[in-house]
Amino acid sequence: MNILILLGHPAPNSFNHALAVAVRDALQADGHRVSFHDLHAEGFDPLLPADEIPQAAGLPPDIRRHCDELKAADGIVIVHPNWWGQPPAVLKGWIDRVVRPGVAYRFEEGDNGEGVPVGLLPARTAVVLNTSNTPGEREREAFGDPLDAIWKRCVFGLCGVRDVRRRTFNVVVASTPEQRRRWLEDAVALCRNAFPAT
Ligand SMILES: Cc1cc2nc3c(=O)[nH]c(=O)nc-3n(C[C@H](O)[C@H](O)[C@H](O)COP(=O)(O)O)c2cc1C
């Protein structure tokens, strides 16, 4: 399978980085073709310019490549920390610029954007790996776990990816090396289950 992995975290020594690398290595070892993007390390520009908003806009080559990879992905893995209940800006900008009309969704004929979009992504399954410093129960009760709705409904659901498997690893700041080692194993198992070896 073609698997697209996106990492949104600025620190190469972060647990998020370790998660993304462990998943990348496991899926590659299983025979998948993996496209791996450490968006910070690549200097991805998250600012959507005005002239890129129209569906028919000409796109810079790097954004075109990201769109092509998204359209070619049979499976998608997203890795990022919870920052204010949202993805870090670099990943939010990837959504803004790459998950575009005509690439990830479209509107029905005669619909100017007020109707219900039709998802275009061929990927059947996406895995979202998050980290946070808030215990799960407090995240749900105090904040409503906004990342769950963002990925499952606002982004992947809208774009036609029905099977979205999400796991949040917490509380990272209080975790032991042994706990983090088990979390890495859990993340790999989750991804291997979502994307069986070819
Ligand atoms: C800008 C910023 C915002 C954050 N906002 C939240 C938050 O809203 N909820 C939360 O549980 N943790 C929050 N955190 C903590 C991160 O989620 C935590 O540091 C990260 O998940 C740990 O993983 P890492 O070691 O890979 O960075 C925030 C951290 C930063 C730097």
XYZ file of N, CA, C and O and ligand atoms in Angstrom:
823
model
N 0.843 -1.200 0.000
C 0.000 0.000 0.000
C 0.882 1.255 0.000
O 1.997 1.236 0.516
N 0.340 2.334 -0.568
C 0.995 3.641 -0.437
C 0.536 4.279 0.867
O -0.664 4.541 1.031
N 1.471 4.510 1.762
C 1.122 5.105 3.054
C 1.784 6.480 3.166
O 3.002 6.615 2.953
N 0.982 7.455 3.496
C 1.473 8.817 3.708
C 1.536 9.091 5.205
O 0.527 8.932 5.906
N 2.723 9.468 5.702
C 2.889 9.786 7.125
C 3.264 11.254 7.265
O 4.197 11.731 6.615
N 2.535 11.966 8.111
C 2.810 13.383 8.356
C 3.105 13.599 9.820
O 2.327 13.178 10.687
N 4.220 14.262 10.102
C 4.610 14.591 11.472
C 4.602 16.104 11.641
O 5.222 16.824 10.858
N 3.896 16.567 12.661
C 3.880 18.003 12.965
C 4.431 18.241 14.360
O 3.676 18.212 15.339
N 5.730 18.409 14.459
C 6.388 18.691 15.748
C 7.765 19.267 15.460
O 8.493 18.727 14.624
N 8.164 20.350 16.152
C 9.432 20.990 15.800
C 10.682 20.295 16.331
O 11.778 20.569 15.838
N 10.548 19.411 17.329
C 11.754 18.893 17.995
C 12.102 17.479 17.534
O 11.312 16.553 17.713
N 13.321 17.304 16.978
C 13.718 15.976 16.515
C 13.861 14.965 17.650
O 13.840 13.764 17.409
N 14.028 15.441 18.897
C 14.166 14.506 20.025
C 12.850 14.323 20.785
O 12.837 13.823 21.909
N 11.736 14.719 20.181
C 10.442 14.622 20.863
C 9.895 13.203 20.815
O 10.291 12.395 19.969
N 8.955 12.917 21.696
C 8.284 11.615 21.647
C 7.487 11.496 20.347
O 7.395 10.409 19.757
N 6.919 12.605 19.879
C 6.188 12.576 18.601
C 7.088 12.109 17.464
O 6.684 11.328 16.607
N 8.320 12.624 17.451
C 9.263 12.225 16.415
C 9.530 10.721 16.516
O 9.526 10.009 15.496
N 9.732 10.245 17.745
C 9.991 8.805 17.946
C 8.797 7.979 17.465
O 8.967 6.923 16.845
N 7.589 8.459 17.733
C 6.383 7.752 17.268
C 6.378 7.638 15.747
O 6.165 6.558 15.184
N 6.589 8.771 15.083
C 6.500 8.804 13.619
C 7.569 7.910 12.993
O 7.295 7.188 12.017
N 8.774 7.942 13.542
C 9.867 7.134 12.990
C 9.607 5.647 13.223
O 9.833 4.816 12.325
N 9.113 5.291 14.414
C 8.832 3.873 14.699
C 7.776 3.339 13.734
O 7.906 2.231 13.192
N 6.748 4.130 13.488
C 5.681 3.702 12.578
C 6.209 3.631 11.144
O 5.941 2.669 10.416
N 6.982 4.634 10.751
C 7.554 4.617 9.390
C 8.398 3.371 9.165
O 8.226 2.653 8.172
N 9.298 3.074 10.116
C 10.203 1.936 9.948
C 9.427 0.623 9.895
O 9.741 -0.265 9.085
N 8.404 0.490 10.739
C 7.621 -0.753 10.769
C 6.851 -0.946 9.462
O 6.833 -2.043 8.890
N 6.236 0.123 8.971
C 5.430 -0.015 7.751
C 6.319 -0.264 6.536
O 5.965 -1.032 5.637
N 7.494 0.372 6.526
C 8.443 0.093 5.428
C 8.904 -1.350 5.491
O 8.972 -2.032 4.457
N 9.199 -1.836 6.686
C 9.653 -3.229 6.843
C 8.571 -4.205 6.387
O 8.874 -5.308 5.933
N 7.313 -3.793 6.498
C 6.203 -4.657 6.075
C 5.960 -4.612 4.572
O 5.026 -5.248 4.070
N 6.728 -3.801 3.850
C 6.622 -3.792 2.398
C 5.782 -2.666 1.821
O 5.550 -2.627 0.608
N 5.334 -1.751 2.683
C 4.552 -0.624 2.159
C 5.481 0.428 1.539
O 6.638 0.564 1.941
N 4.942 1.173 0.568
C 5.665 2.333 0.045
C 5.266 3.532 0.898
O 4.097 3.941 0.880
N 6.221 4.060 1.659
C 5.902 5.097 2.635
C 6.433 6.456 2.174
O 7.612 6.582 1.836
N 5.550 7.459 2.149
C 5.997 8.848 1.981
C 5.965 9.487 3.363
O 4.915 9.515 3.999
N 7.105 9.967 3.808
C 7.237 10.464 5.182
C 7.568 11.955 5.142
O 8.537 12.361 4.498
N 6.762 12.765 5.833
C 7.024 14.199 5.870
C 7.101 14.709 7.298
O 6.097 14.737 8.013
N 8.322 15.088 7.688
C 8.524 15.823 8.934
C 8.389 17.298 8.534
O 9.337 17.910 8.018
N 7.184 17.830 8.696
C 6.860 19.126 8.077
C 7.758 20.258 8.577
O 8.148 21.136 7.797
N 8.097 20.264 9.872
C 9.005 21.303 10.390
C 10.385 21.178 9.769
O 10.963 22.164 9.299
N 10.897 19.948 9.774
C 12.261 19.734 9.254
C 12.340 20.127 7.786
O 13.373 20.608 7.316
N 11.230 19.930 7.058
C 11.220 20.261 5.629
C 10.967 21.745 5.385
O 10.998 22.207 4.249
N 10.651 22.493 6.456
C 10.376 23.922 6.306
C 9.070 24.191 5.589
O 8.943 25.186 4.857
N 8.077 23.314 5.789
C 6.785 23.505 5.118
C 6.199 24.863 5.519
O 6.113 25.199 6.697
N 5.792 25.646 4.524
C 5.201 26.961 4.779
C 3.691 26.785 4.995
O 2.979 26.445 4.048
N 3.201 27.031 6.205
C 1.791 26.748 6.484
C 0.821 27.858 6.071
O -0.389 27.684 6.202
N 1.344 28.990 5.565
C 0.445 30.112 5.264
C -0.186 29.955 3.886
O 0.511 29.977 2.859
N -1.493 29.812 3.859
C -2.232 29.716 2.594
C -2.335 31.102 1.968
O -3.012 31.978 2.508
N -1.679 31.340 0.824
C -1.779 32.651 0.182
C -3.150 32.823 -0.482
O -3.772 31.829 -0.893
N -3.579 34.069 -0.623
C -4.912 34.346 -1.172
C -5.078 33.726 -2.562
O -6.141 33.191 -2.891
N -4.023 33.789 -3.365
C -4.184 33.316 -4.756
C -4.225 31.787 -4.878
O -4.428 31.260 -5.969
N -4.014 31.094 -3.765
C -4.135 29.622 -3.796
C -5.529 29.150 -3.400
O -5.822 27.957 -3.470
N -6.385 30.073 -2.949
C -7.695 29.654 -2.444
C -8.602 29.112 -3.555
O -9.244 28.080 -3.371
N -8.699 29.759 -4.727
C -9.614 29.225 -5.748
C -9.246 27.800 -6.160
O -8.072 27.463 -6.241
N -10.270 27.007 -6.446
C -10.016 25.602 -6.810
C -9.093 25.479 -8.010
O -8.267 24.577 -8.086
N -9.233 26.401 -8.976
C -8.458 26.297 -10.218
C -7.076 26.939 -10.111
O -6.360 27.039 -11.109
N -6.690 27.359 -8.913
C -5.411 28.066 -8.758
C -4.240 27.214 -9.223
O -4.228 25.995 -9.029
N -3.251 27.867 -9.795
C -1.983 27.194 -10.059
C -1.260 27.021 -8.734
O -1.286 27.918 -7.881
N -0.625 25.869 -8.551
C -0.006 25.586 -7.256
C 1.511 25.544 -7.382
O 2.043 25.070 -8.389
N 2.224 25.995 -6.338
C 3.689 25.830 -6.337
C 4.028 24.340 -6.387
O 3.247 23.512 -5.898
N 5.195 23.989 -6.951
C 5.535 22.566 -7.136
C 5.478 21.744 -5.845
O 5.032 20.595 -5.867
N 5.920 22.311 -4.716
C 5.927 21.500 -3.484
C 4.501 21.204 -3.016
O 4.197 20.089 -2.566
N 3.599 22.148 -3.172
C 2.208 21.911 -2.763
C 1.555 20.925 -3.732
O 0.806 20.031 -3.331
N 1.875 21.049 -5.025
C 1.357 20.101 -6.025
C 1.787 18.669 -5.668
O 0.992 17.735 -5.712
N 3.065 18.537 -5.278
C 3.580 17.204 -4.902
C 2.832 16.656 -3.686
O 2.462 15.487 -3.639
N 2.609 17.528 -2.686
C 1.849 17.080 -1.496
C 0.445 16.632 -1.904
O -0.052 15.607 -1.425
N -0.191 17.387 -2.795
C -1.549 17.017 -3.242
C -1.524 15.676 -3.962
O -2.402 14.829 -3.740
N -0.525 15.477 -4.819
C -0.427 14.217 -5.572
C -0.225 13.037 -4.618
O -0.806 11.966 -4.806
N 0.596 13.229 -3.602
C 0.837 12.140 -2.642
C -0.440 11.840 -1.850
O -0.738 10.677 -1.573
N -1.174 12.877 -1.494
C -2.418 12.661 -0.745
C -3.416 11.888 -1.602
O -4.081 10.963 -1.129
N -3.485 12.242 -2.888
C -4.431 11.552 -3.790
C -4.009 10.108 -4.050
O -4.839 9.265 -4.364
N -2.708 9.837 -3.940
C -2.201 8.484 -4.228
C -2.164 7.598 -2.978
O -1.841 6.417 -3.077
N -2.482 8.161 -1.820
C -2.322 7.402 -0.567
C -3.483 6.423 -0.370
O -4.649 6.800 -0.461
N -3.118 5.161 -0.074
C -4.123 4.171 0.322
C -4.379 4.252 1.825
O -5.400 3.763 2.312
N -3.433 4.800 2.541
C -3.567 4.941 3.985
C -2.787 6.165 4.452
O -1.806 6.560 3.808
N -3.244 6.770 5.534
C -2.639 8.010 6.019
C -2.388 7.884 7.522
O -3.252 7.384 8.257
N -1.211 8.344 7.957
C -0.904 8.389 9.394
C -0.530 9.823 9.752
O 0.338 10.421 9.101
N -1.183 10.354 10.762
C -0.921 11.721 11.229
C -0.371 11.627 12.655
O -0.953 10.938 13.495
N 0.736 12.330 12.914
C 1.345 12.290 14.251
C 1.573 13.722 14.729
O 2.275 14.499 14.063
N 0.983 14.080 15.864
C 1.223 15.431 16.392
C 0.783 15.541 17.853
O -0.071 14.785 18.315
N 1.333 16.525 18.561
C 0.899 16.770 19.934
C -0.387 17.595 19.955
O -0.714 18.274 18.966
N -1.078 17.515 21.078
C -2.220 18.397 21.321
C -1.664 19.755 21.732
O -1.053 19.895 22.787
N -1.875 20.761 20.900
C -1.488 22.132 21.240
C -2.769 22.964 21.247
O -3.347 23.231 20.191
N -3.207 23.304 22.434
C -4.440 24.085 22.585
C -5.633 23.399 21.937
O -6.482 24.049 21.319
N -5.687 22.076 22.048
C -6.809 21.350 21.464
C -6.767 21.315 19.947
O -7.761 20.959 19.305
N -5.617 21.673 19.371
C -5.509 21.770 17.907
C -4.179 21.166 17.450
O -3.268 20.996 18.249
N -4.046 20.893 16.154
C -2.730 20.505 15.650
C -1.809 21.722 15.655
O -2.270 22.863 15.521
N -0.476 21.514 15.780
C 0.464 22.617 15.611
C 0.253 23.309 14.256
O -0.209 22.688 13.288
N 0.613 24.600 14.212
C 0.308 25.426 13.030
C 0.846 24.823 11.737
O 0.206 24.944 10.686
N 2.005 24.171 11.805
C 2.574 23.646 10.558
C 1.658 22.581 9.952
O 1.521 22.497 8.717
N 1.002 21.802 10.808
C 0.111 20.765 10.299
C -1.248 21.356 9.916
O -1.867 20.944 8.927
N -1.689 22.348 10.678
C -2.924 23.053 10.295
C -2.750 23.687 8.918
O -3.667 23.657 8.068
N -1.546 24.226 8.662
C -1.283 24.827 7.357
C -1.236 23.793 6.247
O -1.650 24.058 5.119
N -0.739 22.586 6.572
C -0.768 21.501 5.564
C -2.225 21.189 5.209
O -2.559 21.006 4.029
N -3.103 21.159 6.208
C -4.529 20.937 5.909
C -5.033 22.058 4.996
O -5.659 21.814 3.957
N -4.763 23.298 5.378
C -5.284 24.436 4.607
C -4.829 24.393 3.150
O -5.603 24.683 2.239
N -3.562 24.032 2.935
C -2.998 24.167 1.583
C -3.121 22.889 0.745
O -3.178 22.964 -0.490
N -3.146 21.732 1.399
C -3.076 20.468 0.651
C -4.435 19.763 0.583
O -4.782 19.165 -0.442
N -5.195 19.843 1.648
C -6.506 19.172 1.659
C -7.504 20.128 0.980
O -8.355 20.736 1.598
N -7.348 20.237 -0.322
C -7.988 21.302 -1.104
C -9.205 20.794 -1.878
O -9.308 19.604 -2.169
N -10.072 21.749 -2.285
C -11.144 21.361 -3.201
C -10.554 20.849 -4.508
O -9.542 21.360 -4.986
N -11.173 19.830 -5.055
C -10.663 19.237 -6.288
C -9.633 18.164 -6.027
O -9.368 17.326 -6.893
N -9.031 18.175 -4.844
C -8.055 17.152 -4.456
C -8.689 16.212 -3.424
O -8.714 15.001 -3.609
N -9.227 16.801 -2.364
C -9.724 16.001 -1.236
C -11.255 15.979 -1.166
O -11.823 15.094 -0.533
N -11.904 16.954 -1.760
C -13.372 17.013 -1.762
C -13.833 17.893 -2.920
O -13.041 18.634 -3.520
N -15.122 17.774 -3.241
C -15.706 18.643 -4.266
C -17.154 18.913 -3.893
O -17.735 18.211 -3.054
N -17.727 19.910 -4.523
C -19.141 20.183 -4.334
C -19.916 19.677 -5.554
O -19.370 19.607 -6.657
N -21.171 19.322 -5.342
C -22.008 18.853 -6.446
C -22.169 19.970 -7.468
O -22.064 21.154 -7.147
N -22.459 19.577 -8.709
C -22.727 20.521 -9.792
C -23.751 21.560 -9.340
O -24.795 21.199 -8.768
N -23.463 22.836 -9.549
C -24.412 23.887 -9.199
C -24.341 24.320 -7.743
O -25.014 25.262 -7.332
N -23.534 23.657 -6.964
C -23.360 23.993 -5.543
C -22.135 24.899 -5.435
O -21.033 24.504 -5.801
N -22.325 26.106 -4.942
C -21.213 27.051 -4.868
C -20.410 26.931 -3.582
O -19.565 27.763 -3.287
N -20.705 25.943 -2.811
C -19.948 25.756 -1.576
C -20.820 25.772 -0.343
O -20.328 25.657 0.766
N -22.151 25.914 -0.559
C -23.031 25.983 0.611
C -23.564 24.602 0.993
O -24.127 24.425 2.074
N -23.396 23.631 0.115
C -23.968 22.309 0.356
C -23.019 21.374 1.082
O -22.037 21.808 1.677
N -23.359 20.097 1.012
C -22.527 19.080 1.671
C -21.486 18.578 0.670
O -21.842 18.072 -0.395
N -20.212 18.729 0.980
C -19.183 18.303 0.037
C -19.134 16.793 -0.136
O -19.571 16.048 0.741
N -18.573 16.391 -1.270
C -18.368 14.973 -1.562
C -16.886 14.670 -1.378
O -16.035 15.345 -1.961
N -16.581 13.661 -0.559
C -15.185 13.307 -0.311
C -14.542 12.672 -1.529
O -15.181 11.905 -2.247
N -13.276 12.993 -1.777
C -12.565 12.462 -2.948
C -11.370 11.592 -2.591
O -10.779 10.989 -3.486
N -11.003 11.541 -1.322
C -9.778 10.800 -1.000
C -9.998 9.296 -1.126
O -10.969 8.755 -0.593
N -9.083 8.604 -1.817
C -9.236 7.158 -1.980
C -8.852 6.366 -0.732
O -9.210 5.199 -0.617
N -8.100 6.959 0.179
C -7.672 6.223 1.384
C -8.905 5.771 2.159
O -9.824 6.556 2.381
N -8.910 4.499 2.538
C -10.033 3.976 3.326
C -9.809 4.203 4.817
O -10.754 4.342 5.576
N -8.535 4.189 5.222
C -8.215 4.212 6.654
C -7.164 5.285 6.949
O -6.199 5.441 6.201
N -7.383 5.989 8.049
C -6.373 6.921 8.559
C -6.139 6.618 10.034
O -7.069 6.241 10.753
N -4.888 6.784 10.456
C -4.545 6.638 11.870
C -4.037 7.989 12.359
O -3.188 8.609 11.712
N -4.574 8.449 13.483
C -4.128 9.705 14.078
C -3.511 9.388 15.435
O -4.188 8.822 16.309
N -2.227 9.720 15.589
C -1.526 9.496 16.853
C -1.267 10.845 17.498
O -0.577 11.697 16.917
N -1.846 11.044 18.665
C -1.678 12.307 19.376
C -0.984 12.078 20.713
O -1.043 10.978 21.258
N -0.365 13.142 21.219
C 0.180 13.109 22.575
C -0.368 14.313 23.322
O -0.726 15.327 22.707
N -0.452 14.189 24.651
C -0.899 15.345 25.430
C -0.439 15.199 26.869
O 0.037 14.147 27.283
N -0.618 16.280 27.599
C -0.288 16.264 29.023
C -1.541 16.304 29.884
O -1.464 16.523 31.088
N -2.694 16.132 29.273
C -3.964 16.152 30.001
C -4.517 14.731 30.064
O -4.616 14.075 29.021
N -4.902 14.248 31.254
C -5.528 12.921 31.312
C -6.779 12.881 30.436
O -7.498 13.886 30.303
N -7.058 11.708 29.840
C -8.150 11.587 28.874
C -9.500 12.038 29.401
O -10.255 12.724 28.699
N -9.810 11.677 30.641
C -11.127 12.024 31.190
C -11.294 13.541 31.294
O -12.323 14.096 30.913
N -10.244 14.222 31.776
C -10.327 15.694 31.872
C -10.396 16.320 30.474
O -11.121 17.283 30.255
N -9.647 15.770 29.517
C -9.689 16.301 28.152
C -11.118 16.256 27.622
O -11.614 17.227 27.037
N -11.786 15.112 27.825
C -13.158 14.974 27.301
C -14.130 15.869 28.065
O -14.948 16.578 27.468
N -14.034 15.891 29.411
C -15.030 16.626 30.206
C -14.819 18.137 30.134
O -15.774 18.896 30.016
N -13.572 18.591 30.213
C -13.324 20.037 30.260
C -13.288 20.664 28.870
O -13.683 21.822 28.699
N -12.812 19.917 27.877
C -12.568 20.534 26.555
C -13.338 19.875 25.414
O -13.370 20.411 24.298
N -13.924 18.687 25.668
C -14.673 18.000 24.605
C -13.777 17.322 23.585
O -14.253 16.944 22.510
N -12.497 17.179 23.889
C -11.546 16.487 22.987
C -11.693 16.971 21.539
O -12.042 16.191 20.642
N -11.430 18.261 21.279
C -11.659 18.798 19.926
C -10.891 18.097 18.827
O -11.350 18.050 17.678
N -9.722 17.512 19.146
C -8.956 16.841 18.091
C -9.717 15.655 17.516
O -9.542 15.306 16.340
N -10.567 15.037 18.315
C -11.333 13.902 17.798
C -12.269 14.354 16.677
O -12.342 13.731 15.622
N -12.974 15.463 16.909
C -13.894 15.973 15.880
C -13.122 16.535 14.687
O -13.518 16.340 13.528
N -12.018 17.212 14.963
C -11.241 17.804 13.856
C -10.841 16.723 12.854
O -11.076 16.852 11.653
N -10.245 15.639 13.356
C -9.734 14.631 12.424
C -10.819 13.702 11.910
O -10.887 13.431 10.711
N -11.703 13.230 12.810
C -12.674 12.227 12.362
C -13.799 12.844 11.532
O -14.259 12.238 10.564
N -14.253 14.038 11.924
C -15.419 14.602 11.220
C -15.015 15.718 10.261
O -15.343 15.669 9.073
N -14.318 16.747 10.792
C -14.064 17.940 9.966
C -13.133 17.657 8.797
O -13.317 18.221 7.717
N -12.138 16.817 8.988
C -11.162 16.596 7.910
C -11.430 15.264 7.200
O -11.908 15.245 6.063
N -11.177 14.143 7.865
C -11.248 12.871 7.139
C -12.677 12.486 6.774
O -12.922 11.988 5.672
N -13.620 12.695 7.680
C -15.006 12.360 7.364
C -15.480 13.136 6.139
O -16.089 12.581 5.220
N -15.193 14.412 6.122
C -15.617 15.265 4.996
C -14.956 14.836 3.683
O -15.538 14.974 2.607
N -13.744 14.322 3.775
C -12.995 13.970 2.556
C -13.176 12.510 2.161
O -12.497 12.026 1.253
N -14.070 11.782 2.842
C -14.427 10.433 2.408
C -13.653 9.307 3.064
O -13.803 8.153 2.668
N -12.804 9.628 4.048
C -12.076 8.567 4.762
C -12.919 8.174 5.981
O -13.038 8.931 6.942
N -13.516 6.990 5.888
C -14.518 6.606 6.897
C -13.904 5.987 8.156
O -14.431 6.125 9.244
N -12.813 5.245 7.956
C -12.225 4.480 9.061
C -11.062 5.285 9.649
O -9.954 5.249 9.114
N -11.332 6.021 10.711
C -10.292 6.844 11.335
C -10.028 6.305 12.738
O -10.924 6.277 13.577
N -8.804 5.843 12.946
C -8.437 5.245 14.231
C -7.505 6.208 14.956
O -6.447 6.541 14.438
N -7.926 6.647 16.118
C -7.141 7.672 16.818
C -6.743 7.174 18.195
O -7.542 6.566 18.896
N -5.512 7.473 18.558
C -5.023 7.125 19.894
C -4.267 8.323 20.443
O -3.441 8.921 19.740
N -4.576 8.684 21.694
C -3.828 9.745 22.356
C -2.975 9.131 23.458
O -3.493 8.398 24.304
N -1.704 9.439 23.439
C -0.792 8.970 24.479
C -0.646 10.081 25.514
O -0.217 11.185 25.189
N -1.035 9.794 26.738
C -0.924 10.785 27.807
C -0.766 10.069 29.138
O -1.120 8.890 29.236
N -0.198 10.712 30.112
C 0.310 12.078 30.162
C 1.810 12.015 29.865
O 2.552 11.399 30.647
N 2.249 12.633 28.773
C 3.638 12.459 28.329
C 4.622 12.998 29.369
O 5.633 12.354 29.677
N 4.316 14.150 29.948
C 5.286 14.806 30.837
C 5.566 13.956 32.088
O 6.647 14.045 32.669
N 4.615 13.111 32.460
C 4.784 12.286 33.669
C 5.151 10.837 33.327
O 5.177 9.987 34.214
N 5.445 10.559 32.056
C 5.659 9.164 31.650
C 7.103 8.724 31.907
O 8.027 9.532 31.886
N 7.279 7.427 32.118
C 8.617 6.845 32.298
C 9.135 6.355 30.941
O 8.348 6.147 30.011
N 10.452 6.131 30.836
C 10.989 5.560 29.594
C 10.313 4.233 29.240
O 10.042 3.958 28.072
N 9.997 3.418 30.248
C 9.349 2.133 30.006
C 7.941 2.333 29.422
O 7.522 1.640 28.496
N 7.225 3.315 30.001
C 5.885 3.626 29.482
C 5.963 4.073 28.028
O 5.190 3.643 27.167
N 6.914 4.942 27.723
C 7.035 5.455 26.349
C 7.436 4.330 25.390
O 6.981 4.285 24.258
N 8.254 3.383 25.878
C 8.621 2.246 25.027
C 7.374 1.425 24.688
O 7.168 1.017 23.539
N 6.509 1.225 25.710
C 5.270 0.462 25.444
C 4.351 1.235 24.505
O 3.689 0.656 23.653
N 4.315 2.568 24.647
C 3.480 3.385 23.751
C 3.956 3.262 22.294
O 3.140 3.224 21.375
N 5.283 3.222 22.120
C 5.795 3.061 20.748
C 5.328 1.722 20.170
O 4.915 1.646 19.007
N 5.363 0.684 20.997
C 4.895 -0.633 20.532
C 3.398 -0.582 20.201
O 2.948 -1.149 19.207
N 2.640 0.099 21.065
C 1.189 0.226 20.819
C 0.928 0.941 19.491
O 0.044 0.554 18.724
N 1.685 1.998 19.240
C 1.478 2.785 18.012
C 1.782 1.936 16.784
O 1.037 1.950 15.792
N 2.872 1.180 16.854
C 3.239 0.315 15.725
C 2.165 -0.749 15.509
O 1.735 -1.012 14.371
N 1.684 -1.349 16.613
C 0.649 -2.394 16.488
C -0.625 -1.810 15.890
O -1.270 -2.427 15.030
N -0.983 -0.627 16.324
C -2.191 0.023 15.794
C -2.064 0.242 14.288
O -3.003 -0.030 13.513
N -0.907 0.712 13.848
C -0.714 0.986 12.416
C -0.628 -0.307 11.612
O -1.147 -0.383 10.495
N 0.034 -1.332 12.185
C 0.114 -2.615 11.455
C -1.257 -3.245 11.314
O -1.570 -3.886 10.312
N -2.093 -3.053 12.312
C -3.458 -3.581 12.248
C -4.278 -2.813 11.197
O -5.068 -3.395 10.457
N -4.052 -1.504 11.122
C -4.783 -0.676 10.159
C -4.313 -0.941 8.730
O -5.120 -0.877 7.784
N -3.004 -1.218 8.575
C -2.423 -1.401 7.237
C -1.658 -2.726 7.226
O -0.440 -2.753 7.457
N -2.346 -3.831 6.959
C -1.696 -5.143 7.006
C -0.551 -5.236 5.995
O -0.576 -4.571 4.955
N 0.420 -6.057 6.324
C 1.614 -6.230 5.463
C 1.194 -6.684 4.074
O 0.256 -7.448 3.924
N 1.944 -6.185 3.078
C 1.600 -6.565 1.693
C 2.388 -7.793 1.275
O 3.418 -8.093 1.827
C 2.153 25.473 22.423
C 1.756 24.293 23.279
C 0.408 24.090 23.555
C 0.019 22.973 24.311
N -1.303 22.784 24.561
C -1.701 21.667 25.219
C -3.070 21.387 25.420
O -3.947 22.151 25.044
N -3.400 20.244 26.071
C -2.457 19.358 26.519
O -2.808 18.321 27.090
N -1.129 19.589 26.324
C -0.743 20.717 25.701
N 0.580 20.940 25.467
C 1.549 19.913 25.891
C 1.900 18.979 24.732
O 0.770 18.294 24.263
C 2.977 17.999 25.178
O 4.124 18.729 25.485
C 3.288 16.983 24.114
O 2.157 16.193 23.826
C 4.400 16.066 24.599
O 4.917 15.326 23.520
P 6.402 15.636 22.985
O 7.348 15.222 24.084
O 6.550 14.805 21.758
O 6.468 17.131 22.736
C 0.995 22.058 24.775
C 2.361 22.289 24.486
C 2.736 23.398 23.756
C 4.204 23.607 23.453
